[in-house]
Amino acid sequence: MAIAGSVTVSESQGITYLNIDNRFATAKVSLFGGHVLSFTPKSDEVDRLWLSPHAYLNGERPIRGGIPVCWPWFSDDHGKEKGALPSHGFLRTQVWQLQRSEDTSVGTELVLSPSFTRADGFEYDCQVTLTIIIGESLSASLRTENTGVTPFTFNTALHTYLAVPSVQKVELEGLSGQYKDKLADWAVKDTPQPYKFTAETDRIHLNAPSTMTLKDNGEAFTQIGSDGHDSVVVWNPWQSAASISDMDAFGFVHMLCVETACTQGVALSPGESHTLTQIIGPPERSS
């Protein structure tokens, strides 16, 4: 298979990486996990993704940071006891294959697929593909197609770790309505306005907008687009980061997870498909 001209391939500690450098941006994708690790637009040279300096980059554990792929369940919602199956499913610890790469007028397109989609906890016939477009913005689309004869239901998320200058100073704009607070025994609460961060946060917002914006000291610096989702998950471990083996105690300061997700169940009949998309980039500038 021919590799697009903007793509080079490298390997380290058993992990194969796709390194993209086109006229719009640079990016890095790990085939372990089908995992986008960085995206830096050339318009401002600011990486929009956060990768833990202590992330396991040897294939032994899921990678902390970037855009982990959660599928076919979110968190431990797999119907068995917690810990019986891997959290967030089994795609983020697989080696994915590059099916196609192409340079186009809007960026570099990569199409990846996992090694397998049937495992304990999900034994249905389906096809999963991840299409990544590196242009002025980063687009990641996870498509699930039911290729069998049995209907199934699944959950999924693009568990994106966004880089922020300081989480204590940023504001997330675009969310409203109510959310489920995982840290308060799933209590339903109203979304704060303005939406700022002063403590550990783990929330599932069921009002799922198509556009959100991160602001730093009142100025927009990252725009987040979503499609095919029924939820937005917002997470920051705050001081609990000290107990996470692949984060440092103050790593929480420079990251915020804003996840495009399906947490309420996507039902697919035979022949049907579903696509979950997240688009990340600099805010649109008025001319």
Short mmCIF file of C-alpha atoms in Angstrom, two decimals:
data_model
loop_
_atom_site.label_atom_id
_atom_site.label_comp_id
_atom_site.label_asym_id
_atom_site.label_seq_id
_atom_site.Cartn_x
_atom_site.Cartn_y
_atom_site.Cartn_z
CA MET A 1 0.00 0.00 0.00
CA ALA A 2 1.32 3.43 -0.96
CA ILE A 3 1.74 5.90 1.92
CA ALA A 4 0.69 9.54 1.43
CA GLY A 5 3.57 11.90 0.85
CA SER A 6 2.92 13.83 4.06
CA VAL A 7 3.17 10.65 6.17
CA THR A 8 6.31 9.03 7.53
CA VAL A 9 6.43 5.88 9.62
CA SER A 10 8.57 5.43 12.75
CA GLU A 11 8.84 2.84 15.50
CA SER A 12 9.82 2.99 19.16
CA GLN A 13 9.57 0.36 21.91
CA GLY A 14 7.47 -1.84 19.66
CA ILE A 15 4.90 0.83 18.77
CA THR A 16 4.51 2.02 15.17
CA TYR A 17 3.73 5.71 14.64
CA LEU A 18 2.39 7.67 11.71
CA ASN A 19 3.94 11.14 11.60
CA ILE A 20 2.04 13.67 9.51
CA ASP A 21 3.51 16.95 8.28
CA ASN A 22 1.46 18.80 5.67
CA ARG A 23 0.87 22.47 4.85
CA PHE A 24 -1.87 22.70 7.50
CA ALA A 25 -0.50 20.96 10.58
CA THR A 26 1.68 18.30 12.10
CA ALA A 27 0.27 15.30 13.94
CA LYS A 28 1.27 11.94 15.38
CA VAL A 29 -0.82 8.78 15.44
CA SER A 30 0.00 5.56 17.28
CA LEU A 31 -1.15 2.33 15.63
CA PHE A 32 -1.29 0.91 19.14
CA GLY A 33 -4.82 1.91 20.09
CA GLY A 34 -5.56 3.74 16.84
CA HIS A 35 -4.59 6.67 19.00
CA VAL A 36 -4.03 10.30 17.94
CA LEU A 37 -1.25 11.65 20.17
CA SER A 38 -0.75 15.20 18.93
CA PHE A 39 -2.20 17.79 16.57
CA THR A 40 -0.42 21.10 16.03
CA PRO A 41 -1.94 23.54 13.50
CA LYS A 42 0.67 25.58 11.64
CA SER A 43 -1.56 28.64 12.01
CA ASP A 44 -0.46 29.06 15.63
CA GLU A 45 1.95 26.15 16.38
CA VAL A 46 -0.02 25.16 19.51
CA ASP A 47 -0.61 21.45 20.14
CA ARG A 48 -4.31 21.00 20.91
CA LEU A 49 -3.82 17.59 22.57
CA TRP A 50 -2.24 16.74 25.91
CA LEU A 51 -0.09 13.65 26.33
CA SER A 52 1.07 12.61 29.78
CA PRO A 53 4.87 12.67 30.10
CA HIS A 54 4.47 9.42 32.04
CA ALA A 55 2.25 7.71 29.47
CA TYR A 56 3.06 4.05 28.80
CA LEU A 57 4.39 4.07 25.25
CA ASN A 58 5.43 0.44 25.08
CA GLY A 59 2.16 -1.34 24.34
CA GLU A 60 1.73 -2.65 27.89
CA ARG A 61 -1.14 -0.33 28.88
CA PRO A 62 -3.53 2.14 27.23
CA ILE A 63 -1.91 5.47 26.41
CA ARG A 64 -2.73 8.36 28.77
CA GLY A 65 -3.53 11.44 26.69
CA GLY A 66 -4.36 12.28 23.09
CA ILE A 67 -7.59 10.68 21.83
CA PRO A 68 -8.23 7.20 23.28
CA VAL A 69 -10.95 5.24 21.45
CA CYS A 70 -13.60 3.85 23.82
CA TRP A 71 -15.65 1.01 22.29
CA PRO A 72 -17.95 -0.98 22.63
CA TRP A 73 -18.66 0.32 26.11
CA PHE A 74 -17.85 3.46 28.08
CA SER A 75 -16.08 3.23 31.44
CA ASP A 76 -17.16 -0.03 33.13
CA ASP A 77 -20.66 -0.11 31.65
CA HIS A 78 -20.28 -3.64 30.26
CA GLY A 79 -22.85 -5.49 32.35
CA LYS A 80 -20.36 -7.38 34.49
CA GLU A 81 -18.58 -6.63 37.75
CA LYS A 82 -16.19 -3.70 37.68
CA GLY A 83 -12.76 -4.92 36.63
CA ALA A 84 -14.08 -8.09 34.98
CA LEU A 85 -13.52 -6.50 31.56
CA PRO A 86 -11.19 -3.69 30.47
CA SER A 87 -12.44 -0.18 31.19
CA HIS A 88 -13.57 1.64 28.03
CA GLY A 89 -13.54 -1.54 25.96
CA PHE A 90 -10.86 -3.42 24.06
CA LEU A 91 -9.94 -1.27 21.04
CA ARG A 92 -7.50 1.04 22.80
CA THR A 93 -5.09 -1.80 23.55
CA GLN A 94 -5.08 -3.30 20.05
CA VAL A 95 -2.65 -2.78 17.21
CA TRP A 96 -4.61 -1.10 14.41
CA GLN A 97 -3.87 -1.33 10.68
CA LEU A 98 -3.57 1.56 8.26
CA GLN A 99 -6.00 0.77 5.46
CA ARG A 100 -5.52 3.91 3.40
CA SER A 101 -3.80 7.30 3.43
CA GLU A 102 -4.24 10.20 1.05
CA ASP A 103 -3.22 13.84 0.75
CA THR A 104 -6.14 16.02 -0.36
CA SER A 105 -6.84 19.71 -0.79
CA VAL A 106 -8.11 19.93 2.81
CA GLY A 107 -5.50 17.79 4.55
CA THR A 108 -4.22 14.27 5.04
CA GLU A 109 -6.76 11.48 5.43
CA LEU A 110 -5.95 8.26 7.28
CA VAL A 111 -8.28 5.27 7.54
CA LEU A 112 -7.49 2.74 10.29
CA SER A 113 -9.14 -0.45 11.47
CA PRO A 114 -8.64 -2.57 14.61
CA SER A 115 -7.36 -6.13 14.54
CA PHE A 116 -10.65 -7.54 15.84
CA THR A 117 -14.06 -6.39 17.04
CA ARG A 118 -15.35 -9.53 18.78
CA ALA A 119 -14.21 -10.27 22.32
CA ASP A 120 -15.55 -11.10 25.77
CA GLY A 121 -18.40 -8.71 26.46
CA PHE A 122 -19.21 -8.05 22.79
CA GLU A 123 -19.69 -11.03 20.50
CA TYR A 124 -21.32 -9.58 17.41
CA ASP A 125 -20.28 -9.22 13.77
CA CYS A 126 -19.37 -5.68 12.89
CA GLN A 127 -16.80 -3.53 11.16
CA VAL A 128 -15.12 -0.55 12.83
CA THR A 129 -13.09 2.10 11.04
CA LEU A 130 -11.44 5.28 12.30
CA THR A 131 -11.03 8.07 9.75
CA ILE A 132 -8.64 10.84 10.76
CA ILE A 133 -8.25 14.05 8.75
CA ILE A 134 -5.35 16.34 9.59
CA GLY A 135 -6.07 19.76 8.12
CA GLU A 136 -6.67 23.21 9.57
CA SER A 137 -8.58 21.25 12.20
CA LEU A 138 -8.34 17.64 13.32
CA SER A 139 -11.30 15.41 12.52
CA ALA A 140 -11.70 11.92 14.00
CA SER A 141 -14.67 9.77 12.94
CA LEU A 142 -15.35 6.33 14.40
CA ARG A 143 -17.75 4.31 12.24
CA THR A 144 -19.44 1.12 13.44
CA GLU A 145 -21.34 -1.06 10.96
CA ASN A 146 -23.44 -4.09 11.88
CA THR A 147 -22.30 -6.71 9.35
CA GLY A 148 -24.10 -9.62 11.02
CA VAL A 149 -27.67 -10.87 11.29
CA THR A 150 -28.25 -9.92 14.94
CA PRO A 151 -29.08 -6.44 16.26
CA PHE A 152 -26.76 -5.09 18.95
CA THR A 153 -26.35 -2.07 21.20
CA PHE A 154 -23.07 -0.42 22.11
CA ASN A 155 -21.58 2.73 23.64
CA THR A 156 -18.53 4.61 22.49
CA ALA A 157 -16.48 7.77 23.02
CA LEU A 158 -13.55 9.76 21.74
CA HIS A 159 -11.94 10.35 25.13
CA THR A 160 -10.05 13.48 24.11
CA TYR A 161 -7.44 15.05 26.39
CA LEU A 162 -7.23 18.71 25.41
CA ALA A 163 -4.18 20.77 26.28
CA VAL A 164 -4.96 23.90 28.30
CA PRO A 165 -2.63 26.64 29.59
CA SER A 166 -4.09 26.29 33.11
CA VAL A 167 -7.29 24.43 33.97
CA GLN A 168 -7.93 26.88 36.82
CA LYS A 169 -8.21 29.72 34.29
CA VAL A 170 -10.14 28.14 31.42
CA GLU A 171 -13.85 28.26 30.72
CA LEU A 172 -15.83 25.73 28.67
CA GLU A 173 -18.55 27.42 26.67
CA GLY A 174 -21.48 25.73 24.93
CA LEU A 175 -22.83 23.27 27.51
CA SER A 176 -26.20 23.79 29.20
CA GLY A 177 -29.00 21.83 30.82
CA GLN A 178 -28.25 19.10 33.33
CA TYR A 179 -25.49 16.57 33.89
CA LYS A 180 -24.91 13.39 35.91
CA ASP A 181 -22.22 13.86 38.54
CA LYS A 182 -20.19 10.67 38.94
CA LEU A 183 -18.47 12.13 42.01
CA ALA A 184 -21.80 12.71 43.80
CA ASP A 185 -23.36 9.25 43.36
CA TRP A 186 -24.71 10.17 39.91
CA ALA A 187 -26.73 13.11 41.23
CA VAL A 188 -28.36 15.19 38.48
CA LYS A 189 -27.21 18.82 38.62
CA ASP A 190 -27.49 21.99 36.58
CA THR A 191 -24.58 22.92 34.35
CA PRO A 192 -22.64 25.82 35.90
CA GLN A 193 -22.56 29.14 34.09
CA PRO A 194 -19.86 30.20 33.50
CA TYR A 195 -18.37 26.70 33.30
CA LYS A 196 -15.08 26.86 35.18
CA PHE A 197 -12.99 24.37 37.14
CA THR A 198 -11.95 24.47 40.79
CA ALA A 199 -11.92 20.79 41.80
CA GLU A 200 -12.05 17.23 40.51
CA THR A 201 -14.67 16.92 37.78
CA ASP A 202 -16.34 13.82 36.29
CA ARG A 203 -19.62 14.64 34.54
CA ILE A 204 -21.82 13.21 31.82
CA HIS A 205 -23.79 15.95 30.08
CA LEU A 206 -26.89 14.66 28.32
CA ASN A 207 -27.51 17.94 26.50
CA ALA A 208 -25.00 17.32 23.72
CA PRO A 209 -24.25 20.44 21.64
CA SER A 210 -22.59 20.34 18.24
CA THR A 211 -20.08 23.07 19.14
CA MET A 212 -18.16 24.00 22.27
CA THR A 213 -15.34 26.45 22.86
CA LEU A 214 -12.52 26.53 25.37
CA LYS A 215 -11.53 29.99 26.50
CA ASP A 216 -8.42 31.09 28.36
CA ASN A 217 -8.83 34.33 30.32
CA GLY A 218 -11.87 35.09 28.18
CA GLU A 219 -10.22 34.47 24.81
CA ALA A 220 -11.24 31.50 22.68
CA PHE A 221 -8.35 29.15 21.87
CA THR A 222 -9.83 25.75 20.98
CA GLN A 223 -13.09 24.90 19.26
CA ILE A 224 -14.69 21.47 19.61
CA GLY A 225 -17.22 20.14 17.12
CA SER A 226 -19.22 16.93 17.64
CA ASP A 227 -21.63 14.77 15.68
CA GLY A 228 -23.33 11.41 16.21
CA HIS A 229 -23.16 11.77 19.99
CA ASP A 230 -25.73 11.73 22.77
CA SER A 231 -23.46 12.95 25.58
CA VAL A 232 -20.46 15.10 26.39
CA VAL A 233 -18.19 13.85 29.16
CA VAL A 234 -16.05 16.37 31.04
CA TRP A 235 -13.25 15.05 33.25
CA ASN A 236 -10.28 16.34 35.20
CA PRO A 237 -8.77 14.33 38.10
CA TRP A 238 -7.43 17.41 39.93
CA GLN A 239 -5.35 16.33 42.94
CA SER A 240 -6.37 12.70 42.40
CA ALA A 241 -3.83 12.77 39.57
CA ALA A 242 -1.21 12.01 42.21
CA SER A 243 -2.68 8.51 42.57
CA ILE A 244 -2.68 7.79 38.81
CA SER A 245 0.48 5.90 37.88
CA ASP A 246 0.89 7.42 34.42
CA MET A 247 0.32 11.04 35.47
CA ASP A 248 2.37 13.33 37.65
CA ALA A 249 0.83 15.08 40.63
CA PHE A 250 0.39 18.37 38.76
CA GLY A 251 -0.42 16.98 35.33
CA PHE A 252 -4.07 17.89 35.81
CA VAL A 253 -3.22 21.59 35.48
CA HIS A 254 -2.57 21.38 31.75
CA MET A 255 -5.32 19.01 30.59
CA LEU A 256 -9.08 18.80 30.34
CA CYS A 257 -11.00 15.89 28.86
CA VAL A 258 -13.96 17.00 26.75
CA GLU A 259 -15.26 13.79 25.26
CA THR A 260 -17.70 13.32 22.41
CA ALA A 261 -19.61 10.23 23.52
CA CYS A 262 -22.54 7.86 23.23
CA THR A 263 -23.38 6.73 26.77
CA GLN A 264 -27.08 5.96 26.40
CA GLY A 265 -26.85 3.08 23.95
CA VAL A 266 -26.64 3.05 20.16
CA ALA A 267 -28.80 0.29 18.63
CA LEU A 268 -27.82 -1.05 15.20
CA SER A 269 -29.89 -3.47 13.18
CA PRO A 270 -28.14 -5.62 10.54
CA GLY A 271 -26.82 -3.41 7.76
CA GLU A 272 -27.03 -0.20 9.79
CA SER A 273 -24.07 1.96 10.76
CA HIS A 274 -23.26 4.77 13.16
CA THR A 275 -20.51 7.40 13.03
CA LEU A 276 -19.20 9.37 16.00
CA THR A 277 -17.18 12.45 15.05
CA GLN A 278 -15.13 15.01 16.90
CA ILE A 279 -13.42 18.01 15.29
CA ILE A 280 -10.78 19.98 17.17
CA GLY A 281 -8.92 23.09 16.13
CA PRO A 282 -8.32 26.80 16.54
CA PRO A 283 -11.46 28.94 16.81
CA GLU A 284 -12.83 30.39 13.62
CA ARG A 285 -11.64 33.94 13.10
CA SER A 286 -13.97 36.60 11.77
CA SER A 287 -12.67 38.26 8.61
#
